[in-house]
Amino acid sequence: MSSSPDVNVIPGRPTWQQTMIRIKDPAKSVPFYTDVLGMTLIDSFDFPQYKFSLYFVTTLPEGETYSLTPGTKEAHDYLWSMEGCAIELTHNHGTEDDESFSTYPGNAERDGFGHVAVSCDDVYAACDELEKKGVTFKKKPDEGRMKGLAFAYDPDKYWVEVVKRGATPGIIPNKFNLSQTMLRVKDPKKSIEFYKKLGMSVMRESHFSDFSLYFLASNVDKDKVPEDPSADEAKASCKDLFNPILELTHNHGTENDPDFKYFNGNDEGRQGFGHIGFLVDDVYKACDSIREMGYGFKKEPDGGSMKGLAFAHDPDGYSIEIIKRGGIEFGDEKKSPK
């Protein structure tokens, strides 16, 4: 399968910018991603009129100082112009006080969302450190068939895969870096074509007896895109990327079942993962091209109360947010710079 985005990319230089998951209690989730996994809270949005808040966390290069105050216009400007990718933590006010409430972490039968992941130089040492900090695990590095990787639980029981970087330690000095979001797909040919049109490149693919994995990256220089994504060199280079990849998991045979469909994270009773999002220069022009793909929209750019942003559907019905690079006025209650 061709690795480079040789299909017609939608206009506006699309770049993958976020993965959204819903959380119960930001007082627990934000410190997990920042204090435990070393990410930075780069921005936040408060919507008291709608009773929800958003928190954006990401891995910044080791040594980079972030001095902006989350929730300010300056932080918003940074967020909507970043070249990397963040996790958007969505909190609906009051859930933290509701003992009966829990988000839906996925990974039951036919759930599409799988996990987010962080990379590190030494999985065993990293997991020992995480355990000492009170983190619990779905799978420790030496459990199960696949040795040397782990799945930790975040405060909402989302799986956070802990994976080893490439063969040369120290290429990325951070202890952890946000390294992937995994989604299950029904038909990889359709999904890969869709994401290539959103500017992504296939950096690696791995095939097994009953499933295949496709690793896609955004905003990658053409000379770093492998000619053969199944080669050993592609695996090594993919492991040393600083910015995250989108891992598409295909269980063989689903593409031939006309009745098969994954739950997309927004179904009633299964709400956890919400969407992934892309920045573009012009939302309207981008959506005109996306519309031609024929998968439809959850929200058109002028639909609803928030004009100028859209939610498209990918081939599996996942929500794909399309956001103007530079941002729009969202109507949030902004903070003053410190």
Coordinates of C-alpha atoms in Angstrom, one line a residue:
M1 CA 0.0 0.0 0.0
S2 CA 1.4 3.4 -1.0
S3 CA 2.7 5.4 2.0
S4 CA 2.7 9.0 0.8
P5 CA -0.5 11.1 0.5
D6 CA -0.6 10.8 -3.3
V7 CA -4.4 11.2 -3.3
N8 CA -5.8 14.7 -3.7
V9 CA -5.3 16.3 -0.3
I10 CA -8.2 18.6 0.8
P11 CA -7.3 22.3 0.6
G12 CA -6.0 24.3 3.6
R13 CA -3.0 22.2 4.7
P14 CA -4.8 19.9 7.1
T15 CA -2.9 18.8 10.2
W16 CA -4.0 16.4 12.9
Q17 CA -4.3 18.5 16.1
Q18 CA -6.4 16.7 18.7
T19 CA -7.9 13.5 20.1
M20 CA -10.9 14.1 22.4
I21 CA -11.9 11.9 25.3
R22 CA -14.5 12.6 28.0
I23 CA -13.5 12.6 31.6
K24 CA -15.3 12.5 35.0
D25 CA -13.0 14.7 37.2
P26 CA -10.4 17.1 35.8
A27 CA -8.9 17.3 39.3
K28 CA -7.8 13.7 38.7
S29 CA -7.3 13.5 35.0
V30 CA -5.3 16.7 34.3
P31 CA -2.7 15.8 37.0
F32 CA -2.4 12.3 35.6
Y33 CA -1.5 13.5 32.2
T34 CA 0.7 16.4 33.4
D35 CA 2.3 15.3 36.6
V36 CA 2.5 11.5 35.9
L37 CA 3.0 11.4 32.2
G38 CA 4.9 14.7 31.9
M39 CA 2.5 16.5 29.5
T40 CA 1.8 20.3 29.7
L41 CA -1.6 21.8 30.1
I42 CA -1.4 24.3 27.2
D43 CA -5.0 25.6 27.2
S44 CA -8.4 25.3 28.7
F45 CA -11.9 26.5 27.8
D46 CA -14.7 27.2 30.2
F47 CA -18.3 27.3 29.1
P48 CA -20.4 27.9 32.2
Q49 CA -23.4 28.7 30.0
Y50 CA -23.3 25.1 28.6
K51 CA -21.9 23.5 31.8
F52 CA -18.7 22.0 30.4
S53 CA -15.0 22.7 30.2
L54 CA -12.1 21.5 28.0
Y55 CA -8.5 20.9 28.9
F56 CA -5.8 20.4 26.3
V57 CA -2.6 18.5 27.2
T58 CA 0.3 17.6 25.1
T59 CA 4.0 16.7 25.2
L60 CA 6.3 19.6 24.6
P61 CA 10.0 19.1 23.7
E62 CA 12.2 18.6 26.8
G63 CA 13.4 22.0 28.0
E64 CA 10.8 24.0 26.2
T65 CA 9.3 26.6 28.6
Y66 CA 5.5 27.2 28.3
S67 CA 4.7 30.5 29.9
L68 CA 1.1 31.1 28.6
T69 CA -1.8 30.9 31.0
P70 CA -4.4 28.3 29.9
G71 CA -7.8 29.8 29.2
T72 CA -6.4 33.1 27.8
K73 CA -6.6 34.4 24.3
E74 CA -2.8 34.0 24.0
A75 CA -3.1 30.3 24.9
H76 CA -6.0 29.9 22.5
D77 CA -3.8 31.4 19.7
Y78 CA -1.1 28.9 20.5
L79 CA -3.5 26.0 20.6
W80 CA -5.1 26.7 17.2
S81 CA -1.8 27.3 15.5
M82 CA 0.3 24.4 16.9
E83 CA 1.9 21.9 14.6
G84 CA 1.7 19.0 17.0
C85 CA -1.2 17.1 18.5
A86 CA -3.0 17.3 21.9
I87 CA -5.4 15.3 24.0
E88 CA -8.6 17.2 24.6
L89 CA -10.2 16.3 27.9
T90 CA -13.9 17.2 28.0
H91 CA -15.5 17.6 31.4
N92 CA -19.3 18.0 31.8
H93 CA -19.8 19.9 35.0
G94 CA -21.1 17.9 38.0
T95 CA -20.0 14.5 36.9
E96 CA -17.2 14.6 39.5
D97 CA -19.7 14.7 42.3
D98 CA -21.9 11.9 40.8
E99 CA -20.9 8.6 42.3
S100 CA -22.9 6.7 39.8
F101 CA -21.3 8.4 36.8
S102 CA -18.5 6.9 34.8
T103 CA -17.1 7.6 31.3
Y104 CA -17.0 4.7 28.8
P105 CA -13.4 3.7 28.1
G106 CA -14.1 1.4 25.2
N107 CA -12.5 -2.0 24.3
A108 CA -15.7 -4.0 24.7
E109 CA -17.0 -6.0 21.7
R110 CA -17.3 -3.8 18.5
D111 CA -15.9 -0.7 20.3
G112 CA -13.9 1.4 17.8
F113 CA -11.7 3.4 20.1
G114 CA -8.8 1.5 21.6
H115 CA -6.3 3.6 23.5
V116 CA -3.9 6.5 23.5
A117 CA -0.2 5.8 24.0
V118 CA 3.1 7.2 25.4
S119 CA 6.5 6.2 24.3
C120 CA 9.6 5.9 26.5
D121 CA 13.2 4.5 26.4
D122 CA 12.6 1.7 29.0
V123 CA 9.1 0.3 29.4
Y124 CA 10.0 -1.8 32.5
A125 CA 11.6 1.1 34.4
A126 CA 8.8 3.5 33.4
C127 CA 6.1 1.1 34.5
D128 CA 7.8 0.5 37.9
E129 CA 7.8 4.3 38.3
L130 CA 4.2 4.6 37.3
E131 CA 3.2 1.9 39.7
K132 CA 5.0 3.6 42.6
K133 CA 2.9 6.7 41.7
G134 CA -0.3 4.7 42.2
V135 CA -1.1 3.9 38.5
T136 CA -2.8 0.6 37.9
F137 CA -2.5 -1.6 34.8
K138 CA -4.6 -3.6 32.4
K139 CA -1.3 -5.3 31.4
K140 CA 2.2 -5.1 32.8
P141 CA 5.2 -5.4 30.5
D142 CA 5.8 -9.1 31.2
E143 CA 2.2 -10.2 31.2
G144 CA 0.4 -11.8 28.2
R145 CA 1.9 -12.9 24.9
M146 CA 3.4 -9.5 23.9
K147 CA 6.3 -8.8 26.2
G148 CA 7.9 -5.4 26.7
L149 CA 4.8 -3.3 26.3
A150 CA 2.1 -2.3 28.9
F151 CA -1.3 -0.8 29.2
A152 CA -1.9 1.5 32.1
Y153 CA -5.2 2.8 33.3
D154 CA -5.9 6.6 33.5
P155 CA -8.3 7.8 36.1
D156 CA -11.3 7.1 33.8
K157 CA -10.0 3.6 33.0
Y158 CA -9.0 4.6 29.4
W159 CA -6.1 2.4 28.3
V160 CA -2.7 4.2 27.9
E161 CA -0.3 2.0 26.1
V162 CA 3.3 2.3 27.2
V163 CA 5.6 1.4 24.3
K164 CA 9.4 1.4 23.7
R165 CA 11.0 3.9 21.4
G166 CA 13.5 2.9 18.7
A167 CA 16.9 1.3 19.2
T168 CA 18.8 4.4 20.1
P169 CA 18.0 5.8 23.6
G170 CA 18.0 9.5 24.0
I171 CA 16.8 10.6 20.6
I172 CA 13.8 12.0 22.4
P173 CA 15.0 13.3 25.8
N174 CA 11.5 13.4 27.3
K175 CA 10.7 10.5 29.7
F176 CA 7.4 10.1 28.0
N177 CA 5.9 11.5 24.8
L178 CA 2.4 11.3 23.5
S179 CA 2.8 8.8 20.7
Q180 CA -0.5 7.5 19.4
T181 CA -4.3 7.2 19.2
M182 CA -5.7 3.8 18.2
L183 CA -8.9 3.3 16.3
R184 CA -10.3 0.1 14.8
V185 CA -11.5 0.3 11.2
K186 CA -13.7 -1.9 9.1
D187 CA -12.0 -1.4 5.7
P188 CA -8.4 -0.1 5.7
K189 CA -8.5 0.8 2.0
K190 CA -11.3 3.2 2.6
S191 CA -9.9 4.6 5.9
I192 CA -6.4 5.1 4.6
E193 CA -7.7 6.9 1.5
F194 CA -9.8 9.2 3.7
Y195 CA -6.9 10.1 6.1
K196 CA -4.5 10.6 3.2
K197 CA -6.9 13.2 1.9
L198 CA -6.5 14.8 5.3
G199 CA -2.8 15.0 4.6
M200 CA -1.6 12.0 6.5
S201 CA 1.1 9.5 5.4
V202 CA 1.4 5.8 6.1
M203 CA 4.6 5.5 8.1
R204 CA 4.4 1.8 9.0
E205 CA 2.2 -1.2 8.5
S206 CA 2.4 -4.6 10.2
H207 CA 0.4 -7.7 9.1
F208 CA -0.5 -10.7 11.2
S209 CA -2.6 -13.8 10.6
D210 CA -5.9 -12.2 11.7
F211 CA -5.3 -8.5 11.9
S212 CA -3.2 -5.7 10.5
L213 CA -2.0 -2.4 11.9
Y214 CA -1.5 0.9 9.9
F215 CA 0.4 3.8 11.4
L216 CA -0.3 7.2 9.9
A217 CA 1.4 10.5 10.7
S218 CA 0.5 14.1 10.0
N219 CA 2.7 17.0 9.0
V220 CA 5.7 14.8 8.1
D221 CA 8.3 15.9 5.6
K222 CA 8.1 13.9 2.4
D223 CA 11.7 12.7 2.6
K224 CA 10.8 11.0 5.9
V225 CA 7.9 9.0 4.5
P226 CA 9.1 5.5 3.8
E227 CA 8.7 4.0 0.3
D228 CA 7.9 0.7 1.9
P229 CA 5.9 1.1 5.1
S230 CA 6.2 -2.7 5.9
A231 CA 10.1 -2.6 5.9
D232 CA 12.1 -2.9 9.1
E233 CA 13.4 0.6 8.5
A234 CA 9.9 2.0 8.6
K235 CA 9.3 0.4 12.0
A236 CA 12.4 1.8 13.4
S237 CA 11.8 5.4 12.1
C238 CA 8.2 5.3 13.2
K239 CA 9.2 4.5 16.8
D240 CA 11.4 7.6 16.9
L241 CA 8.7 10.1 15.9
F242 CA 8.1 12.8 18.5
N243 CA 4.6 13.7 17.4
P244 CA 1.9 11.0 17.7
I245 CA 0.7 8.6 15.0
L246 CA -2.8 7.4 14.3
E247 CA -2.9 3.6 14.6
L248 CA -5.6 2.0 12.5
T249 CA -6.3 -1.6 13.5
H250 CA -8.1 -3.8 11.0
N251 CA -9.4 -7.2 12.1
H252 CA -9.4 -9.3 8.9
G253 CA -12.8 -10.0 7.3
T254 CA -14.8 -7.1 8.7
E255 CA -14.6 -5.4 5.3
N256 CA -16.6 -8.3 3.8
D257 CA -19.4 -8.2 6.3
P258 CA -22.1 -5.7 5.1
D259 CA -23.7 -5.6 8.6
F260 CA -20.5 -4.9 10.6
K261 CA -20.0 -1.6 12.2
Y262 CA -17.9 -0.2 15.1
F263 CA -19.3 1.9 17.9
N264 CA -17.8 5.3 17.4
G265 CA -17.6 6.6 21.0
N266 CA -20.7 8.8 20.7
D267 CA -23.4 6.1 20.9
E268 CA -25.8 6.3 23.8
G269 CA -24.4 4.4 26.8
R270 CA -20.9 4.2 25.2
Q271 CA -19.7 7.8 25.4
G272 CA -16.0 8.1 26.1
F273 CA -13.9 8.9 23.1
G274 CA -15.4 11.7 21.1
H275 CA -13.4 12.6 18.0
I276 CA -10.2 13.5 16.4
G277 CA -9.6 17.0 15.0
F278 CA -7.7 18.6 12.2
L279 CA -6.7 22.2 11.7
V280 CA -7.2 23.8 8.2
D281 CA -6.8 27.2 6.7
D282 CA -10.4 27.5 5.5
V283 CA -13.1 25.3 7.1
Y284 CA -15.6 25.9 4.3
K285 CA -13.3 25.0 1.4
A286 CA -12.0 22.0 3.3
C287 CA -15.6 20.8 3.9
D288 CA -16.5 21.2 0.3
S289 CA -13.8 18.7 -0.5
I290 CA -14.7 16.4 2.4
R291 CA -18.3 16.4 1.3
E292 CA -17.3 14.9 -2.1
M293 CA -16.0 11.8 -0.2
G294 CA -19.6 10.9 0.6
Y295 CA -19.4 10.0 4.3
G296 CA -21.5 12.9 5.5
F297 CA -21.4 15.4 8.3
K298 CA -22.5 15.3 11.9
K299 CA -22.3 19.1 11.8
E300 CA -21.9 21.3 8.8
P301 CA -19.8 24.5 9.2
D302 CA -22.9 26.7 9.5
G303 CA -24.9 24.2 11.5
G304 CA -25.8 24.7 15.2
S305 CA -24.9 27.7 17.3
M306 CA -21.1 27.5 16.7
K307 CA -20.5 28.7 13.2
G308 CA -17.2 28.1 11.3
L309 CA -16.3 24.6 12.6
A310 CA -17.6 21.3 11.4
F311 CA -17.7 17.6 12.3
A312 CA -17.4 15.2 9.4
H313 CA -17.8 11.5 9.4
D314 CA -14.9 9.1 8.4
P315 CA -15.7 5.8 6.7
D316 CA -16.4 4.2 10.1
G317 CA -18.6 7.0 11.4
Y318 CA -16.0 8.5 13.7
S319 CA -16.4 12.2 14.2
I320 CA -13.7 14.3 12.6
E321 CA -13.6 17.9 13.8
I322 CA -12.5 20.5 11.2
I323 CA -11.2 23.6 12.9
K324 CA -9.9 26.9 11.4
R325 CA -6.2 27.3 11.9
G326 CA -5.9 30.4 14.2
G327 CA -9.2 29.6 15.8
I328 CA -12.6 31.3 15.9
E329 CA -14.5 33.0 18.7
F330 CA -15.9 30.1 20.7
G331 CA -17.8 32.1 23.3
D332 CA -15.9 30.7 26.3
E333 CA -15.2 32.6 29.5
K334 CA -11.6 33.7 29.1
K335 CA -9.0 34.1 31.8
S336 CA -6.7 37.1 32.2
P337 CA -2.9 36.5 31.6
K338 CA -1.0 36.2 34.9

